[in-house]
Amino acid sequence: MEEELLLREPELLCEARHPGDVSDLCFLTQDHIATASSTGSVLLYKHHTITQRVEAVQEWPDLHISGGRRCPCTCLATYGEDTMLSGGEDGRIAMLSPGQAAPVRVLEKADSCTINALAFLKQSEVLTVNSFGQLKLFDFRQNTDGPAQIFSATDDHWSLLCVDKHPGQLHVVATGSQDGTLTVWDLRQNRFPMTTLDAHQSSMWEVRFHPYHAEHLFTCSEDGSLWHWDASAHASLVASSGRPGGDEGPSGQQSPWLGLEASPKLEINSLICNKSLSVNSLDIEGGLLLCGTDSENIYTLSMPHLS
Amino acid sequence: MASERESEEISVPLPSSEDASLQATWGLGNQLFVYAADRRPAKDTNGEGSDMGHTQSYDILDLRWGQDMHGPTTRKLINESHSVFVMLQGQVTSLSGSALYNQLKEASRQYRSIAKACSLELQLLMSNTVDEGEREYYGNQVELLETMQIIWSLCEILFIDIAPGEMVLVQLLNWVRWHFSAGREMAQDVINDEIPEEHPAYWEAIFRLLLQGEIERVRKLLSLHSCSQTQPFTSVEELLKKMPQWGNLRTVSLAEFDLKWRHWREECMRRYEEGHFTAFAELERVVQVLCGDMLVFSELKDYCETWYHLLISRLLYQNPTVRPTDLAFHVQACMEEFQRAGHRMGHVDNILQAALEFDLHQVIKDSSTSLGDRSWWFGAHLTDILHHCGQIDSQKLPFGSNLREYLLLEYVAGLMSHHSLWQVGVDYLDHCPVFGKEHMKLYIENLPLDSERKANKLIHICEERDLLEQVQSICKIMGVRCSQDGRLGSALSWFLRSKDVPAATRLTEKFLQDYKENGNFSHLDLLDHMGPTMLLTQQLTFLGKYREFHRMYQEKDLKGAASLLLSMLTARAAPRHFWVTLLMDALPLLETPQVILGTSQTYELMHCLEELTQDLTRNTPTSTTPSRASSTPTPQSAGTGVTAAGSSQILSQRDLEKLKLLRLALCRNLSRSIVHEGTIVPL
């Protein structure tokens, strides 16, 4: 058991310098990593596993500019192995492809405000959230810059900071906002969210569904907490009550994430015991949860029942 | 304290000349921006501009100090000690008495172990690198950390982890054993050797261990000697076995232990004088040590390496039940022994001497000024613990706060200029009761706002601490910056967030200007979804309603559009310069086949028109913002027509023409509506 715990300690393999802050990070292929930089550019790094080196192989500089000044690129999303989207504080979305120096397509006036997060729904549809509290759906098959649909969260226009789609049911989307509220949306409805839950005490930086166990959701926040939302009990409740008709997703039952407010069966666990500075980012893969904090720490948490 | 620090000279790579002088502005905390500036006063240049000739340098140098803890490895020290510190402060408020005391001891140990871990990591890095410069750097860091640990552990023994009935010498022996491990290593070599007694370091190992009070190991080594069964050896073995050890005699008091020990020493002396050990010179020496003979310690001082080791070794065999406060009497003698042999006393020695003499203030002062690059980590954390132990009197120093707070503030000053450690600094400021908040306000106002994310973090920090003014200030900075860059949508969201009425008003003007110039709205996704926030200012409400008017027109809801337009005009919600546009928007509504505007509504419009015309012909200042091509809902392709502020007379002519058309249309509509409504019955 001790050895297992030791094996799970992250070990630094190699490092590389990065210009500016890393605002977002994701794997494009098995050994290519794309980063969004606060200098307004997107970089593609290749990890050489044999020599244990990581180096930048391509850079798209000055993707996000406003008023002649470079402004931060805030988010990245990838689809497949050759499409990357970047969003920035200038409200512009750029579609990039590795190997091509110029962006494949640029939506100049995608948003009037800062785009805080991006998520692909399908290859041609993308969700974005912005600083005005709006969730927007963009369809790339259309020839316009603007969104196909706009959803508003609240009347107070708290920034929406993160977005993630349900792995199985594409119409269910979760977003986190600056006042710590978790909002779950049903995209088939028009304009308004399905469930709004007061969660953290301050900005929710990242929200993630577990890729294989979608009744589990994870959120992290500026107040230093990392929460695990477990709706599995609610899911079984819904299934057993056999709701007739209504919203039936592909799995044949209503998603446990819609209509949560009425349910008493949502378990929420706080995963970090000591109060720490802000938890900025998290990721979950199988039974391993990673998160990074402002105290320059990375926490590894093992969730064996989710592997 | 500031005036007593040594001054340091640093050369900066800026050109020096007669005309240029060195100037500087403060950055954040321990940061200065230094540049070369023209010495000549401005009025001497006679319109040639500030020409400094070939010596002009445009460089601004970012000068920072106290940064030796900010390297990639030592940063962990800062972060980990931060979490210990925060937890400790929480415990100070919630616990008291012995529970708190235990926590303070625990915190002190944790600080030391953090420093040790950092030191080990640096040693690893040092052994892995081949670069000379890096090795030197790591070496210096390791030395600094080791020094800090030695001083800290002594302070812990003397000031924090005190127990009145306990023998302080035991702790001091542990301290010495921890920091001087040569004896044990030698012993290990000797034991592993085939013939131990012939190992060159055999006797040295025995003496070193003896001086550290490692009696068990000494016995073991002696037993490896070939003559260990002979009488002298067995006699020494017996003496050593009988030596009173505090650990074994827990239940006795110090006085009883002292008695036992004296008794034992007398036995040693008796045997020595009877000549039991004359056969082996080295063995005699061992017994001399056990008897506490002064001369032999002088001979063996090289095995002690430092005066404080000598001090403790001597006390072990001369006065083991010494009280902490009496340690000071022996310090001078030991120091002199070493000085006579040619050793010079350095900073560390002075600090340790001050500690043994119970002069805490001197300890803190010296360690803060002479250890490393004046990084205040050591002083700040140690003083915090000592303060909570009650060892430092918390009287106010001349500049208003006590010593603990002073050191914490100095520590924070070093952190604030760092691009990531400033958050740690903010947490420390929370625990400075007198000046913390003021310092925090000033720092926060000057932290660079590189991105929205950072601004959000700062806002959260301010809101948590009730610094609402700073929140407003940050929102304003971000909003104005966005506005200058042309990102009007973002700017609006910042102003709405902070409910900044004047800024929102100015921004709305820009939106309206934008509309007049382009003929259509930008930022529709924002304007259409403003919701109740549009009620923040009158202008914003107007903008929202105006946009709604356009939407209604596009959706062919003409009646609704008309009444909305009218309500906007009658409520006088619109800015004056926009009235022409509004009135011209009424034109298509008047020209439609069916009657939309009723009689009273038409009268209203005519009234507004009159008011406006009078204003324009009077050429009042309110109409200085001239409007361009008419902005009917179907935008014309009139891209020309530069507005000139001075020629409002001429433009009013154009507007007057348009308004004439409007008057005509209004009259026609009036007649139609009267007929339609049948309100006036023809006689």
Tab-separated table of C-alpha atoms in Angstrom, chain B residues 515 519 521 528 544-566 568 581-594 596-597 631-635:
chain	number	residue	atom	x	y	z
B	515	TYR	CA	-23.810	53.927	-33.687
B	519	GLY	CA	-25.252	53.288	-38.593
B	521	PHE	CA	-24.959	48.694	-33.320
B	528	ASP	CA	-29.587	42.699	-26.103
B	544	GLY	CA	-30.980	49.613	-24.036
B	545	LYS	CA	-34.353	50.997	-24.916
B	546	TYR	CA	-33.088	52.400	-28.188
B	547	ARG	CA	-31.799	49.018	-29.158
B	548	GLU	CA	-35.137	47.538	-28.208
B	549	PHE	CA	-36.807	50.093	-30.441
B	550	HIS	CA	-34.715	48.917	-33.372
B	551	ARG	CA	-35.533	45.338	-32.629
B	552	MET	CA	-39.213	46.056	-32.499
B	553	TYR	CA	-39.017	47.868	-35.806
B	554	GLN	CA	-37.221	44.948	-37.390
B	555	GLU	CA	-39.824	42.582	-36.060
B	556	LYS	CA	-42.457	44.863	-37.611
B	557	ASP	CA	-43.996	45.682	-34.249
B	558	LEU	CA	-44.560	49.230	-35.385
B	559	LYS	CA	-47.081	50.282	-32.779
B	560	GLY	CA	-44.810	49.114	-29.984
B	561	ALA	CA	-41.842	50.771	-31.607
B	562	ALA	CA	-43.683	54.002	-31.927
B	563	SER	CA	-44.827	54.147	-28.336
B	564	LEU	CA	-41.335	53.246	-27.143
B	565	LEU	CA	-39.818	56.001	-29.232
B	566	LEU	CA	-42.283	58.447	-27.880
B	568	MET	CA	-37.956	57.890	-24.836
B	581	THR	CA	-31.411	61.010	-34.701
B	582	LEU	CA	-34.393	59.995	-32.651
B	583	LEU	CA	-36.705	62.348	-34.370
B	584	MET	CA	-35.489	61.229	-37.760
B	585	ASP	CA	-36.209	57.677	-36.646
B	586	ALA	CA	-39.802	58.730	-36.370
B	587	LEU	CA	-39.898	59.575	-40.067
B	588	PRO	CA	-40.501	56.078	-41.457
B	589	LEU	CA	-43.223	55.598	-38.886
B	590	LEU	CA	-44.974	58.659	-40.233
B	591	GLU	CA	-44.727	57.566	-43.836
B	592	THR	CA	-46.338	54.182	-43.467
B	593	PRO	CA	-49.680	53.605	-45.199
B	594	GLN	CA	-51.581	53.048	-41.997
B	596	ILE	CA	-49.483	54.559	-36.357
B	597	LEU	CA	-49.023	57.703	-34.377
B	631	SER	CA	-29.677	57.262	-38.673
B	632	THR	CA	-32.882	55.739	-39.807
B	633	PRO	CA	-33.265	52.074	-39.116
B	634	THR	CA	-32.348	51.344	-42.698
B	635	PRO	CA	-28.787	52.622	-42.732
